[in-house]
Tab-separated table of C-alpha atoms and ligand atoms in Angstrom:
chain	number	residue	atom	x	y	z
A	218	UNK	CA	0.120	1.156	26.840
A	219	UNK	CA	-1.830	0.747	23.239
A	220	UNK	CA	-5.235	0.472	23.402
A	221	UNK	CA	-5.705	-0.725	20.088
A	222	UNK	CA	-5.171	-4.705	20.879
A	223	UNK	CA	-7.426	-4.711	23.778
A	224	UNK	CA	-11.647	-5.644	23.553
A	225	UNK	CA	-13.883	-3.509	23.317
A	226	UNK	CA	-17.912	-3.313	24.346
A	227	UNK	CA	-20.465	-2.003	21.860
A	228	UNK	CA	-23.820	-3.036	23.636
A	229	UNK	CA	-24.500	-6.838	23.787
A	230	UNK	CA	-21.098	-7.011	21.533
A	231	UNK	CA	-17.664	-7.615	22.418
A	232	UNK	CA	-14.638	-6.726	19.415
A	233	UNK	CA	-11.409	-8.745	19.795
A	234	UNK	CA	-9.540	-5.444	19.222
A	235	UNK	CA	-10.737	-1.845	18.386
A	236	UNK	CA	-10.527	-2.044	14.252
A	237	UNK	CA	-13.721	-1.785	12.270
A	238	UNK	CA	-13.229	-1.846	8.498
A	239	UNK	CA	-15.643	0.500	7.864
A	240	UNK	CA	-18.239	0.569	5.338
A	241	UNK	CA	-17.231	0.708	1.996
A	242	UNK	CA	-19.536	0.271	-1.101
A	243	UNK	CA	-17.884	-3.148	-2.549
A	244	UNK	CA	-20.277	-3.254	-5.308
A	245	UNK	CA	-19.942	-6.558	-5.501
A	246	UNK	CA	-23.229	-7.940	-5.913
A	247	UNK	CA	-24.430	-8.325	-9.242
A	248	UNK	CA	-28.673	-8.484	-8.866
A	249	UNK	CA	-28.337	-6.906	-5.161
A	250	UNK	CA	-27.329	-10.409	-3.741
A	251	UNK	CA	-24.113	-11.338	-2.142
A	252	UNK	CA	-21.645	-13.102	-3.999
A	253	UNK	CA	-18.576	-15.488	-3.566
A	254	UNK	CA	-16.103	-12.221	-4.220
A	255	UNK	CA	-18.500	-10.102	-1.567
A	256	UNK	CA	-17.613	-13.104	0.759
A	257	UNK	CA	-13.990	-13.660	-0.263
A	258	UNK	CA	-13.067	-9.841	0.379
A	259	UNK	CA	-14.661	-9.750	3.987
A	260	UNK	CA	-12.991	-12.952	4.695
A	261	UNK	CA	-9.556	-11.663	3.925
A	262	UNK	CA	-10.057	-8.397	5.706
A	263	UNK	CA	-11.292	-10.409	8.779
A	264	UNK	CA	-8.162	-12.775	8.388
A	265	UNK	CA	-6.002	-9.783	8.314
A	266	UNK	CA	-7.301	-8.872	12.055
A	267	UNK	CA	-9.923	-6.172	12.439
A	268	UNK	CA	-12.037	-6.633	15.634
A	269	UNK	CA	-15.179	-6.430	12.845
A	270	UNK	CA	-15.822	-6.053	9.154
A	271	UNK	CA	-18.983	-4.062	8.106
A	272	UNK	CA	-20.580	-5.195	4.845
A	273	UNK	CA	-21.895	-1.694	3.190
A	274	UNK	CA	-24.415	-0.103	2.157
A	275	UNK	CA	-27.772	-2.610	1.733
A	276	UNK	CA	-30.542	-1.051	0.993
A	277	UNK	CA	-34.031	-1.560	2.913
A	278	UNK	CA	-35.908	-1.276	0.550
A	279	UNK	CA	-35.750	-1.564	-3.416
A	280	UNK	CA	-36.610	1.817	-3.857
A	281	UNK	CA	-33.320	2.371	-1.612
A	282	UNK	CA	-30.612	1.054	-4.283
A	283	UNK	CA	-28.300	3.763	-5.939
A	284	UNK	CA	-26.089	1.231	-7.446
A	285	UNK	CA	-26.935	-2.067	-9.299
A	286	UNK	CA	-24.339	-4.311	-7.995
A	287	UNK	CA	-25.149	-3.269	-4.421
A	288	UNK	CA	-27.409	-5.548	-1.682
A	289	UNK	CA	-30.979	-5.239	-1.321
A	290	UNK	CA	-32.117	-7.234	2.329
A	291	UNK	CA	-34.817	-9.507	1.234
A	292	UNK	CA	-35.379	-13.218	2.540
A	293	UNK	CA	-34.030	-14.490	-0.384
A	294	UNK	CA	-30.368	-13.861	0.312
A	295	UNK	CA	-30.167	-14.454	3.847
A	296	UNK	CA	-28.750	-17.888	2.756
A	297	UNK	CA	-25.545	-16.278	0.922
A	298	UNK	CA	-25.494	-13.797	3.665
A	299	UNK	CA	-25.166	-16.870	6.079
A	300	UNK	CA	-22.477	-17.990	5.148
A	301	UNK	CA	-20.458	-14.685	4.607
A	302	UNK	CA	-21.035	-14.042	8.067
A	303	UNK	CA	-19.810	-17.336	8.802
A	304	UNK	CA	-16.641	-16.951	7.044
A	305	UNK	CA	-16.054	-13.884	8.615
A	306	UNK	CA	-16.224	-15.370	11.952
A	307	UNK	CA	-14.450	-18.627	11.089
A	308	UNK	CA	-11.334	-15.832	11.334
A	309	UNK	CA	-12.465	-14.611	14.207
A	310	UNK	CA	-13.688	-11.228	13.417
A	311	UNK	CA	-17.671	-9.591	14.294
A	312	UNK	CA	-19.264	-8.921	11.136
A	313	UNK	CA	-21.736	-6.295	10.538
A	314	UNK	CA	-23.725	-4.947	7.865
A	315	UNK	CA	-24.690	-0.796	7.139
A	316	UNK	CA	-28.178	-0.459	6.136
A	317	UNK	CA	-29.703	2.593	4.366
A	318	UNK	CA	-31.907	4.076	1.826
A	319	UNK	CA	-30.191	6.393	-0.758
A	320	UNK	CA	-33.247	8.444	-1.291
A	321	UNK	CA	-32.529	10.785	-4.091
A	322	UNK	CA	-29.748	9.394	-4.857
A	323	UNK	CA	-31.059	7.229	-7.286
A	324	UNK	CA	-32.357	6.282	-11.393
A	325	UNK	CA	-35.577	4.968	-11.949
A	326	UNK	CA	-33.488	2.460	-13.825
A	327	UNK	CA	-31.918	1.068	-10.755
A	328	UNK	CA	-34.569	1.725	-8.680
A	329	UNK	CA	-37.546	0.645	-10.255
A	330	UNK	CA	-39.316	4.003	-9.314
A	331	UNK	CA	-39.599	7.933	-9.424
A	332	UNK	CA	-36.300	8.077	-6.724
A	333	UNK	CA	-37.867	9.781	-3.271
A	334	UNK	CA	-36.181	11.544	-0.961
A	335	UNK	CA	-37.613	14.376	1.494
A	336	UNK	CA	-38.483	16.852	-0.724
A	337	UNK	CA	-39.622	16.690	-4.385
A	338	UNK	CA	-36.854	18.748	-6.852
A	339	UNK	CA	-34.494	17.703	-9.205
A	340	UNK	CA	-30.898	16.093	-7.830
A	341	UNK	CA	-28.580	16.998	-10.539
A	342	UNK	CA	-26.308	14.342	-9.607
A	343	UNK	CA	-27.975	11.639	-10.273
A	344	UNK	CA	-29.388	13.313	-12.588
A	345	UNK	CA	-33.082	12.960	-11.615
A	346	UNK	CA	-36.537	13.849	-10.786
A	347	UNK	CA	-37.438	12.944	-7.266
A	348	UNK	CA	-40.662	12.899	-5.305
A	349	UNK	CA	-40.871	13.833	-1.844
A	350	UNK	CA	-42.541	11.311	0.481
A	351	UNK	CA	-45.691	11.831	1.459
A	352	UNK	CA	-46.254	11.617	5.577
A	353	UNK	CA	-48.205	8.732	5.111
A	354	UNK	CA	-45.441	6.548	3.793
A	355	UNK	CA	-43.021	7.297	6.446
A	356	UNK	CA	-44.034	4.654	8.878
A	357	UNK	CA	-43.389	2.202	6.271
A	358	UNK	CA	-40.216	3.312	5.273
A	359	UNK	CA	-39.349	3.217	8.911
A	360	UNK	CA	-40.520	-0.290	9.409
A	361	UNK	CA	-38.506	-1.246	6.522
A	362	UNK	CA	-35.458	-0.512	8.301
A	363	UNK	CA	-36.287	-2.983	11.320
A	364	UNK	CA	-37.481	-5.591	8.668
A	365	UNK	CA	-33.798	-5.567	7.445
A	366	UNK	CA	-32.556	-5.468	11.198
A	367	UNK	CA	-34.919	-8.463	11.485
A	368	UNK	CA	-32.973	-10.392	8.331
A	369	UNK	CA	-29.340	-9.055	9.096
A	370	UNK	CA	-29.764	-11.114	12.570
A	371	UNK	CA	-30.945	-14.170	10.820
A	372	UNK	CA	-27.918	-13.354	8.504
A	373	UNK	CA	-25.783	-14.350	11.597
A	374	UNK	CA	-24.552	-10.455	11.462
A	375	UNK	CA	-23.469	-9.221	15.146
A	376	UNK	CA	-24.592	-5.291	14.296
A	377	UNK	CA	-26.039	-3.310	12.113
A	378	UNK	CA	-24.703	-0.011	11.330
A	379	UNK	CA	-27.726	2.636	10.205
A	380	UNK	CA	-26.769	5.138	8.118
A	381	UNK	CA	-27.598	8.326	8.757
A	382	UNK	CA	-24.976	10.492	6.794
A	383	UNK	CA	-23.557	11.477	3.663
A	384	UNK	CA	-27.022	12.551	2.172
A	385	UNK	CA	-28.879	9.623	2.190
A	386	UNK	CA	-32.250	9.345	2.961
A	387	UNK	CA	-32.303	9.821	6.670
A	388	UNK	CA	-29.631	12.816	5.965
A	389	UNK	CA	-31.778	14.679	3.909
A	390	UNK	CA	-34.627	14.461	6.351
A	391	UNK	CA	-32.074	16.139	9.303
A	392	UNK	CA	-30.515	18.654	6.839
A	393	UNK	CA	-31.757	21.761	6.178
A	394	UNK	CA	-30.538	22.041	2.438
A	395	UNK	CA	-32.723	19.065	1.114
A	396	UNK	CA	-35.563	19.333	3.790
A	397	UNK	CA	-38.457	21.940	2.733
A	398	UNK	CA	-40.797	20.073	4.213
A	399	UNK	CA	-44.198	22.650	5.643
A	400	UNK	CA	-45.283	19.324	8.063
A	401	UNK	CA	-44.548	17.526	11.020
A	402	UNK	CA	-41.221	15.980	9.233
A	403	UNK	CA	-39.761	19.518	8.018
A	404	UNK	CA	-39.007	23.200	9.411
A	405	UNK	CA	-37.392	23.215	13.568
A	406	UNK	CA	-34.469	20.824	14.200
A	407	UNK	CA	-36.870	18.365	16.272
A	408	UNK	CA	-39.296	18.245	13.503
A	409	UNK	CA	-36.192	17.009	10.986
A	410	UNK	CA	-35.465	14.581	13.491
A	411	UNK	CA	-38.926	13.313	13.370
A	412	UNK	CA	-38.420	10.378	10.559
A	413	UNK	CA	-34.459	9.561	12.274
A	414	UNK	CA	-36.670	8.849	15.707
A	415	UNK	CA	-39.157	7.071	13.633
A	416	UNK	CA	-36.572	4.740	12.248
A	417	UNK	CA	-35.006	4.068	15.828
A	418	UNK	CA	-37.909	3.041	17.209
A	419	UNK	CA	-38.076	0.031	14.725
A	420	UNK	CA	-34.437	-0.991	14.497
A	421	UNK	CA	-33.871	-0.507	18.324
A	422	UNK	CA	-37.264	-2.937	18.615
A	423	UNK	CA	-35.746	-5.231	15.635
A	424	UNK	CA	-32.362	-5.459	17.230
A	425	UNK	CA	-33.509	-6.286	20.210
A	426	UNK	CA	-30.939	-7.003	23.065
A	427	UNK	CA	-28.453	-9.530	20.980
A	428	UNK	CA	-27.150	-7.112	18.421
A	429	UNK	CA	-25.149	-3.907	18.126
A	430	UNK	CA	-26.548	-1.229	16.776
A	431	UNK	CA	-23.789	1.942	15.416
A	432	UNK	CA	-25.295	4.416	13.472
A	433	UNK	CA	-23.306	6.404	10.730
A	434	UNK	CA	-23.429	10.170	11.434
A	435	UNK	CA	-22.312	13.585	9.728
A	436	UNK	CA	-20.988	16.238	12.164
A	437	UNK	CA	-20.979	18.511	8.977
A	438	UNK	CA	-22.677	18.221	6.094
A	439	UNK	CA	-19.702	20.208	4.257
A	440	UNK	CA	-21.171	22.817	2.317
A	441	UNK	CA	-22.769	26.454	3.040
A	442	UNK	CA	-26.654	26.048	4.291
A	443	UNK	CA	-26.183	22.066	5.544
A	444	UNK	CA	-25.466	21.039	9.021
A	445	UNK	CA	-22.939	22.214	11.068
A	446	UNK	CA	-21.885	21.503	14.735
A	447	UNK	CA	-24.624	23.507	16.840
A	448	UNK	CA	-26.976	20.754	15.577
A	449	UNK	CA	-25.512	17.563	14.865
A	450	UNK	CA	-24.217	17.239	18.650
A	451	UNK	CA	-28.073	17.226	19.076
A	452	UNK	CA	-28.858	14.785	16.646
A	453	UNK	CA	-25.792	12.622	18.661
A	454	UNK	CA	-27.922	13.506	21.715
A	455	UNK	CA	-30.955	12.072	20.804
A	456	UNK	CA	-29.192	9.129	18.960
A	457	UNK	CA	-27.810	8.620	22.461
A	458	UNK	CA	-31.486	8.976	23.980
A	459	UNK	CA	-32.528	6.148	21.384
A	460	UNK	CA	-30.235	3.394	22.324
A	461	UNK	CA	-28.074	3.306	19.547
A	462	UNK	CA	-24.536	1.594	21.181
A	463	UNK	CA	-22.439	3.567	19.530
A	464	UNK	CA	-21.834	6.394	16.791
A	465	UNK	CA	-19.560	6.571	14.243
A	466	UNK	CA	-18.775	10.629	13.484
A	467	UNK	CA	-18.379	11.240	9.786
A	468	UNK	CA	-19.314	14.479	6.645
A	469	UNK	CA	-20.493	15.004	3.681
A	470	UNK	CA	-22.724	15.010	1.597
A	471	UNK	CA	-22.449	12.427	-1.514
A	472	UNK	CA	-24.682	14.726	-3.916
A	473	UNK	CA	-23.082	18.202	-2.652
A	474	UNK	CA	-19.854	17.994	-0.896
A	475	UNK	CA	-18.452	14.273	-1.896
A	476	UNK	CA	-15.063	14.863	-1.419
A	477	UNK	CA	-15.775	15.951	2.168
A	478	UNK	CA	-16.365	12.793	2.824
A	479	UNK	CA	-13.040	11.232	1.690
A	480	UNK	CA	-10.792	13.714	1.148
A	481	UNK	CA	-8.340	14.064	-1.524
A	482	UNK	CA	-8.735	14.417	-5.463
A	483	UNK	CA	-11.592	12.539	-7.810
A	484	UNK	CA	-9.754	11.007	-10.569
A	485	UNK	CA	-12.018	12.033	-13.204
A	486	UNK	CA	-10.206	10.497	-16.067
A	487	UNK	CA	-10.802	6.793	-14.665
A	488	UNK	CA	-14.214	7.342	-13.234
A	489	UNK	CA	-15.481	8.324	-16.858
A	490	UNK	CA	-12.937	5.448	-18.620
A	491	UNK	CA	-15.144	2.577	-16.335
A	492	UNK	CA	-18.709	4.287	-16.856
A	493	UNK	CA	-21.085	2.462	-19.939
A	494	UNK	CA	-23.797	5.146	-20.386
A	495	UNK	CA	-22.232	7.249	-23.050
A	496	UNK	CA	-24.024	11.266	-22.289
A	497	UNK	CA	-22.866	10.364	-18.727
A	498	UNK	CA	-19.247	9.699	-19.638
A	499	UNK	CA	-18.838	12.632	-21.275
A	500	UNK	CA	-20.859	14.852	-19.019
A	501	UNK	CA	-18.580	13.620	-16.278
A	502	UNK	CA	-15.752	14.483	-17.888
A	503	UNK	CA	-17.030	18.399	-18.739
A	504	UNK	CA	-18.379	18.980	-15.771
A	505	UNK	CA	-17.174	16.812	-13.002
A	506	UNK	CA	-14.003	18.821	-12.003
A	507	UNK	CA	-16.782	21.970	-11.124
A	508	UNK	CA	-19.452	19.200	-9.133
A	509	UNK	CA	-16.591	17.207	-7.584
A	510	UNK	CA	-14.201	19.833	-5.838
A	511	UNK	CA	-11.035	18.572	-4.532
A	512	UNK	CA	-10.481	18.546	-0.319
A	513	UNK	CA	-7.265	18.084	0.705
A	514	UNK	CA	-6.487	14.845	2.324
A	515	UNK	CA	-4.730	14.901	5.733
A	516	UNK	CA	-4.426	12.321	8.702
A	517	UNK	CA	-7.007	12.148	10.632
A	518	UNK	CA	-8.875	14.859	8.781
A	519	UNK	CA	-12.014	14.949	11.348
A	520	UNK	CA	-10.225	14.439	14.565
A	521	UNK	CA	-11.145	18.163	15.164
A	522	UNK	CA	-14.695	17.939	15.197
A	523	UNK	CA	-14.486	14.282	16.475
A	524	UNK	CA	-13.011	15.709	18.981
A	525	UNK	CA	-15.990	18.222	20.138
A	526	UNK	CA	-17.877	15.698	20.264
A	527	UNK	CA	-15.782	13.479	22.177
A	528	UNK	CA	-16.374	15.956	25.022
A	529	UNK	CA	-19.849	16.578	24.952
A	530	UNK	CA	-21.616	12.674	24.130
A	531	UNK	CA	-20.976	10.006	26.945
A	532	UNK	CA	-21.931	7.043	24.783
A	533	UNK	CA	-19.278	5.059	22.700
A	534	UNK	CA	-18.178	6.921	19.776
A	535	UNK	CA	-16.260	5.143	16.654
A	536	UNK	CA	-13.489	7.472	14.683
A	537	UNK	CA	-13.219	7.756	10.760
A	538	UNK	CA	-11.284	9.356	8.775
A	539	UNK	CA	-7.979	9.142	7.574
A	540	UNK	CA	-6.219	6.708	9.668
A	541	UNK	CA	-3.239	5.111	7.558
A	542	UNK	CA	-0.905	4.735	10.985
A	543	UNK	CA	-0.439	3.085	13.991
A	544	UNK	CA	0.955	5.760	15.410
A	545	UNK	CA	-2.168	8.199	14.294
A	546	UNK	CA	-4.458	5.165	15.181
A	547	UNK	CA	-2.731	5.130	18.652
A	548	UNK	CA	-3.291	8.871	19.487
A	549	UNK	CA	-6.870	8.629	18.577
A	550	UNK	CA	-7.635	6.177	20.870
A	551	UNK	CA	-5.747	7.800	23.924
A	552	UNK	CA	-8.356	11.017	22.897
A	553	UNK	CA	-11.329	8.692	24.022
A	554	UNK	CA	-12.688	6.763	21.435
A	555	UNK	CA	-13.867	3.115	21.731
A	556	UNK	CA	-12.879	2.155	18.274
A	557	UNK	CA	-11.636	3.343	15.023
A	558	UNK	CA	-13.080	2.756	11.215
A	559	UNK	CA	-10.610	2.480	8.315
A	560	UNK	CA	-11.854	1.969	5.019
A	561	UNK	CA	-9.134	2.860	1.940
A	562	UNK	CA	-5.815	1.453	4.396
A	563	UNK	CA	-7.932	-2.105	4.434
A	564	UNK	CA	-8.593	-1.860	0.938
A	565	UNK	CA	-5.029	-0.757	0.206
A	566	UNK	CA	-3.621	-3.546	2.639
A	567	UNK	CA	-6.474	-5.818	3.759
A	568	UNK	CA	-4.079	-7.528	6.758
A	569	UNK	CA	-2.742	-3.758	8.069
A	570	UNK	CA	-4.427	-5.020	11.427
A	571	UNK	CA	-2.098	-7.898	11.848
A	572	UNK	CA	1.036	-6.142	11.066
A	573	UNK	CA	0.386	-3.256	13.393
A	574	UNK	CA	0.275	-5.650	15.984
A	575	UNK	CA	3.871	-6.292	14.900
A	576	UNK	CA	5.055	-3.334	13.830
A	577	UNK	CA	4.628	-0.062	16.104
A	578	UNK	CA	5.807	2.451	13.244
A	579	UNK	CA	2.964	0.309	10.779
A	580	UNK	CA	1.705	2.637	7.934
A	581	UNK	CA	-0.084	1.127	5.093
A	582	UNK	CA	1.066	2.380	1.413
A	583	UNK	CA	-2.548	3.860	0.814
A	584	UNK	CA	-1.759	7.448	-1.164
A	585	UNK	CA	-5.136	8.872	-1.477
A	586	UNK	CA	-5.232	8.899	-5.292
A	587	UNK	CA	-9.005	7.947	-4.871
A	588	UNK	CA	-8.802	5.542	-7.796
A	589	UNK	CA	-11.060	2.584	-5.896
A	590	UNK	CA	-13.634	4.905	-5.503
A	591	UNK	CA	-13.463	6.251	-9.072
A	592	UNK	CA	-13.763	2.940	-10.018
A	593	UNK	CA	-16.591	1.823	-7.612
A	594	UNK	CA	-19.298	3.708	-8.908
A	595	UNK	CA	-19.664	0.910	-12.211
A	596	UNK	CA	-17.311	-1.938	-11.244
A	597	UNK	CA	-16.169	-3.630	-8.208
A	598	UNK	CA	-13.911	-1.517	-5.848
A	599	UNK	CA	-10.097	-2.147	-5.806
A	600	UNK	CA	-6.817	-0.599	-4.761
A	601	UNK	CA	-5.147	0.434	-7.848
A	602	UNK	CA	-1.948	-1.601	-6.455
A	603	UNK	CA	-3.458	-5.102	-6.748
A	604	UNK	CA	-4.736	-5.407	-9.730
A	605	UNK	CA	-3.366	-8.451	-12.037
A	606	UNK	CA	-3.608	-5.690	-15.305
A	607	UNK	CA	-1.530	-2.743	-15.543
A	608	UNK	CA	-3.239	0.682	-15.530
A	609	UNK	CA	-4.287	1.587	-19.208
A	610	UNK	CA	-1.370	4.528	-19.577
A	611	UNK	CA	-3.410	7.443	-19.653
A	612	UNK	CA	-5.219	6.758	-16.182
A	613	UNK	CA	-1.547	5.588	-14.378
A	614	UNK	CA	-0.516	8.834	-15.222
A	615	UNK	CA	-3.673	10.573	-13.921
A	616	UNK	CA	-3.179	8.119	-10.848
A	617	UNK	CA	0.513	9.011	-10.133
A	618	UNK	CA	-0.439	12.929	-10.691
A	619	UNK	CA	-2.844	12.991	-7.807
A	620	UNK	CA	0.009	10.556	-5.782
A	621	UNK	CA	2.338	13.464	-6.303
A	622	UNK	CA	-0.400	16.509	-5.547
A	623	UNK	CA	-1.166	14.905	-2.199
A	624	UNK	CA	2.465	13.775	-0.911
A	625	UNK	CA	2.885	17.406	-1.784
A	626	UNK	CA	0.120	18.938	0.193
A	627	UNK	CA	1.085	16.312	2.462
A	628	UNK	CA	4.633	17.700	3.359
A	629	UNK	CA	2.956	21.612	3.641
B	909	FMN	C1	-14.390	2.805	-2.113
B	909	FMN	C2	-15.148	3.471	-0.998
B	909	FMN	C3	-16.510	3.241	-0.860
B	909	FMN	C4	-17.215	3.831	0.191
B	909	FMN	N1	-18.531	3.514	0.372
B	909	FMN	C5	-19.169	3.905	1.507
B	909	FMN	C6	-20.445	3.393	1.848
B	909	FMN	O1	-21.006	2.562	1.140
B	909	FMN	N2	-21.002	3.829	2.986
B	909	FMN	C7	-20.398	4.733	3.820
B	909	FMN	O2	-20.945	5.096	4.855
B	909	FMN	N3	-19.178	5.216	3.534
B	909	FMN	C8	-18.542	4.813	2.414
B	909	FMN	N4	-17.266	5.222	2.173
B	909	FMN	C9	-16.624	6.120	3.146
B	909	FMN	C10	-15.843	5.315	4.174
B	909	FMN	O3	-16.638	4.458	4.936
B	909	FMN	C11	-15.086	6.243	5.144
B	909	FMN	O4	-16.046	6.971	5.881
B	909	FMN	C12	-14.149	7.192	4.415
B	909	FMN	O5	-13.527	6.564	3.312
B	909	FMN	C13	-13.061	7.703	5.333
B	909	FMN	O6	-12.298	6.641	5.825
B	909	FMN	P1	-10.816	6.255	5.289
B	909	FMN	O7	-10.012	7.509	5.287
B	909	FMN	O8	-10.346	5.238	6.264
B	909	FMN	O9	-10.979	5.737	3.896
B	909	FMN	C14	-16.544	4.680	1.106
B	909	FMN	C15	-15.169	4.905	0.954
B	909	FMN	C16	-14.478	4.311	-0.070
B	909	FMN	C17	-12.997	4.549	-0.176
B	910	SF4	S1	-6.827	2.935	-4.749
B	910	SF4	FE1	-5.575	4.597	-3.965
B	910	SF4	S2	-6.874	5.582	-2.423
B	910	SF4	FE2	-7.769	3.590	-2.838
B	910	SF4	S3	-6.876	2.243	-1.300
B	910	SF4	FE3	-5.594	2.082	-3.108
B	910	SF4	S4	-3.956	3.559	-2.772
B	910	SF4	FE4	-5.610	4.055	-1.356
């Protein structure tokens, strides 16, 4: 018997079924507020069946944003955040919300300040100077995480998801590559964990005992000197000491190992053809084969790891990664996990949920060219298949190259 139609229990929160469409930057929200496209897309995702949508990446605090079309929690948009979360459970799905700081992942453009992060150095990808925070801030920083826990539940949002992956802010504090830190917060394992325990403290306070709370995980950071296994199952541990109701296992890091993260090719062509800033453009398109390697794409691509885990953490752990089938989607479920996280086969086919339910062979048409994330990083995010335009030429063909590289890793 399938799994996947049946409820499941993430602390005070019960899904329908066990689909999360996992968090995936929409940039949809021109002057970091939500917007009547930010609400549309959630709604049709939620009317095509997942058990919850998660609205991504908002940042806690202004100095947080990497992206200027991306959400910012302040009082003033609880109202449009209202009535997303309202739509989204008008059609019967949860609705939850990720909530991070990008740290040095950031422009003093966007961000209105020298970006911070845990260390001060230069981040070449954004590119930027960044200033490590001083001890003294961090209990600020940390509050500002249950302040946005505090306005996500008067959002009418069910959980919040922290993020504590990919190289953000709470990332760089855990890993060793971006944390040189000589005090409390830098050096042993326990002393990296230092500003992730600071942060669960407030948001486990903030959430109180109404609302979920997932946090967003690496089990790798991807490249040589980050994180490996040895301690992220710790960091899981003490995640599982904090509260948290469940974890969702992911990689990466967005500054050093993105494609780890995703998988697959960067189509560099169309990420330069959306970007504005001219010496950006073109420095993308030198140098961004070398500082965006290619990782192949398979199913399921950290079911391995996910799997390690699996054995070793009692609490409720969420898979992502890769899932484009029913049958794959199936299989991970029977391993142990409470739930699974899809990102590109929503965004390729928003109501996959709903025809899995009919279908047991359902796979969604998603080929891992990467093109709505090439595109996501200066307009909205789309799937390449529903746009009303046609391609411009030159970036179809770029498109159906990478279609044809992967289908032919693919069949290896
Ligand atoms: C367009 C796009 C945007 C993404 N933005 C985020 C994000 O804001 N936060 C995050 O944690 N992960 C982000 N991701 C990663 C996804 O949440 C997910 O971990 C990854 O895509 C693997 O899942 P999939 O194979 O189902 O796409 C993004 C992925 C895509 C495709
Ligand atoms: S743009 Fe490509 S990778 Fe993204 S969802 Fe569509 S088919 Fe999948």
């Amino acid at each position: 018997m399938s799994k996947l139609f049946t409820p499941i229990t993430l602390g005070p929160l019960t899904l329908r079924n066990r689909t999360i469409r996992s968090a995936a930057f929409e940039s949809m929200c021109p002057g970091n507020k939500p917007s009547q496209q930010l609400l549309d897309y959630h709604r049709s995702v939620a009317a095509g069946g997942v058990g919850m949508t998660t609205v991504a990446y908002a940042a806690v605090t202004r100095s947080g944003l990497s992206f200027d079309r991306q959400l910012w929690m302040r009082p003033e948009i609880i109202p449009g955040l209202r009535q997303l979360t309202d739509a989204v459970h008008a059609e019967g799905a949860a609705a939850g919300i990720q909530l991070g700081h990008c740290g040095n992942m950031s422009h003093r453009s966007i961000c209105g300040c020298t970006p911070v992060g845990a260390s001060t150095g230069f981040n070449l990808y954004s590119p930027t100077f960044v200033r490590g925070l001083r001890a003294d801030e961090l209990p600020d920083m940390a509050r500002a995480y249950g302040r946005s826990v505090r306005l996500a539940r008067e959002a009418g949002f069910d959980a919040v998801e922290i993020h504590a992956g990919h190289g953000y802010l709470i990332s760089q504090f855990l890993s060793p590559a971006t944390n040189h830190r000589h005090d409390l917060f830098g050096g042993s394992l326990e002393n990296r964990m230092r500003f992730m325990d600071m942060v669960m403290d407030e948001v486990m306070q903030a959430a109180g005992t109404d609302m979920a709370v997932i946090v967003k995980m690496n089990m790798r950071d991807g490249f040589r000197g980050g994180m490996e296994l040895d301690e992220t199952l710790q960091v899981a541990h003490r995640l599982e000491q904090s509260g948290a109701h469940a974890l969702v296992l992911s990689g990466g890091f967005v500054s050093k190992a993105p494609m780890y993260v995703m998988r697959g090719e960067m189509p560099i062509r169309t990420m330069t053809h959306y970007m504005t800033c001219w010496w950006l453009k073109y420095g993308v398109r030198l140098a961004g084969r070398m500082m965006i390697p290619t990782v192949p794409f398979k199913e399921a691509y950290f079911l391995e790891d996910a799997l390690k885990f699996r054995r070793e953490i009692k609490m409720p752990l969420i898979y992502v990664g890769g899932l484009v089938s029913r049958q794959k989607i199936d299989e991970v479920l029977d391993y142990g996990f409470e739930a699974v996280q899809m990102a590109r086969a929503l965004l390729n086919e928003p109501s996959f949920v709903n025809r899995m339910k009919a279908e047991e062979n359902a796979r969604c048409q998603c080929r891992h060219s990467n093109y709505c994330i090439a595109r996501m990083y200066t307009i909205d995010m789309a799937c390449h298949q529903h746009l009303k335009e046609p391609l411009p030429p030159c970036l179809q063909k770029e498109i159906e190259q990478i279609e044809k590289r992967q289908a032919a890793y693919g069949d290896r």
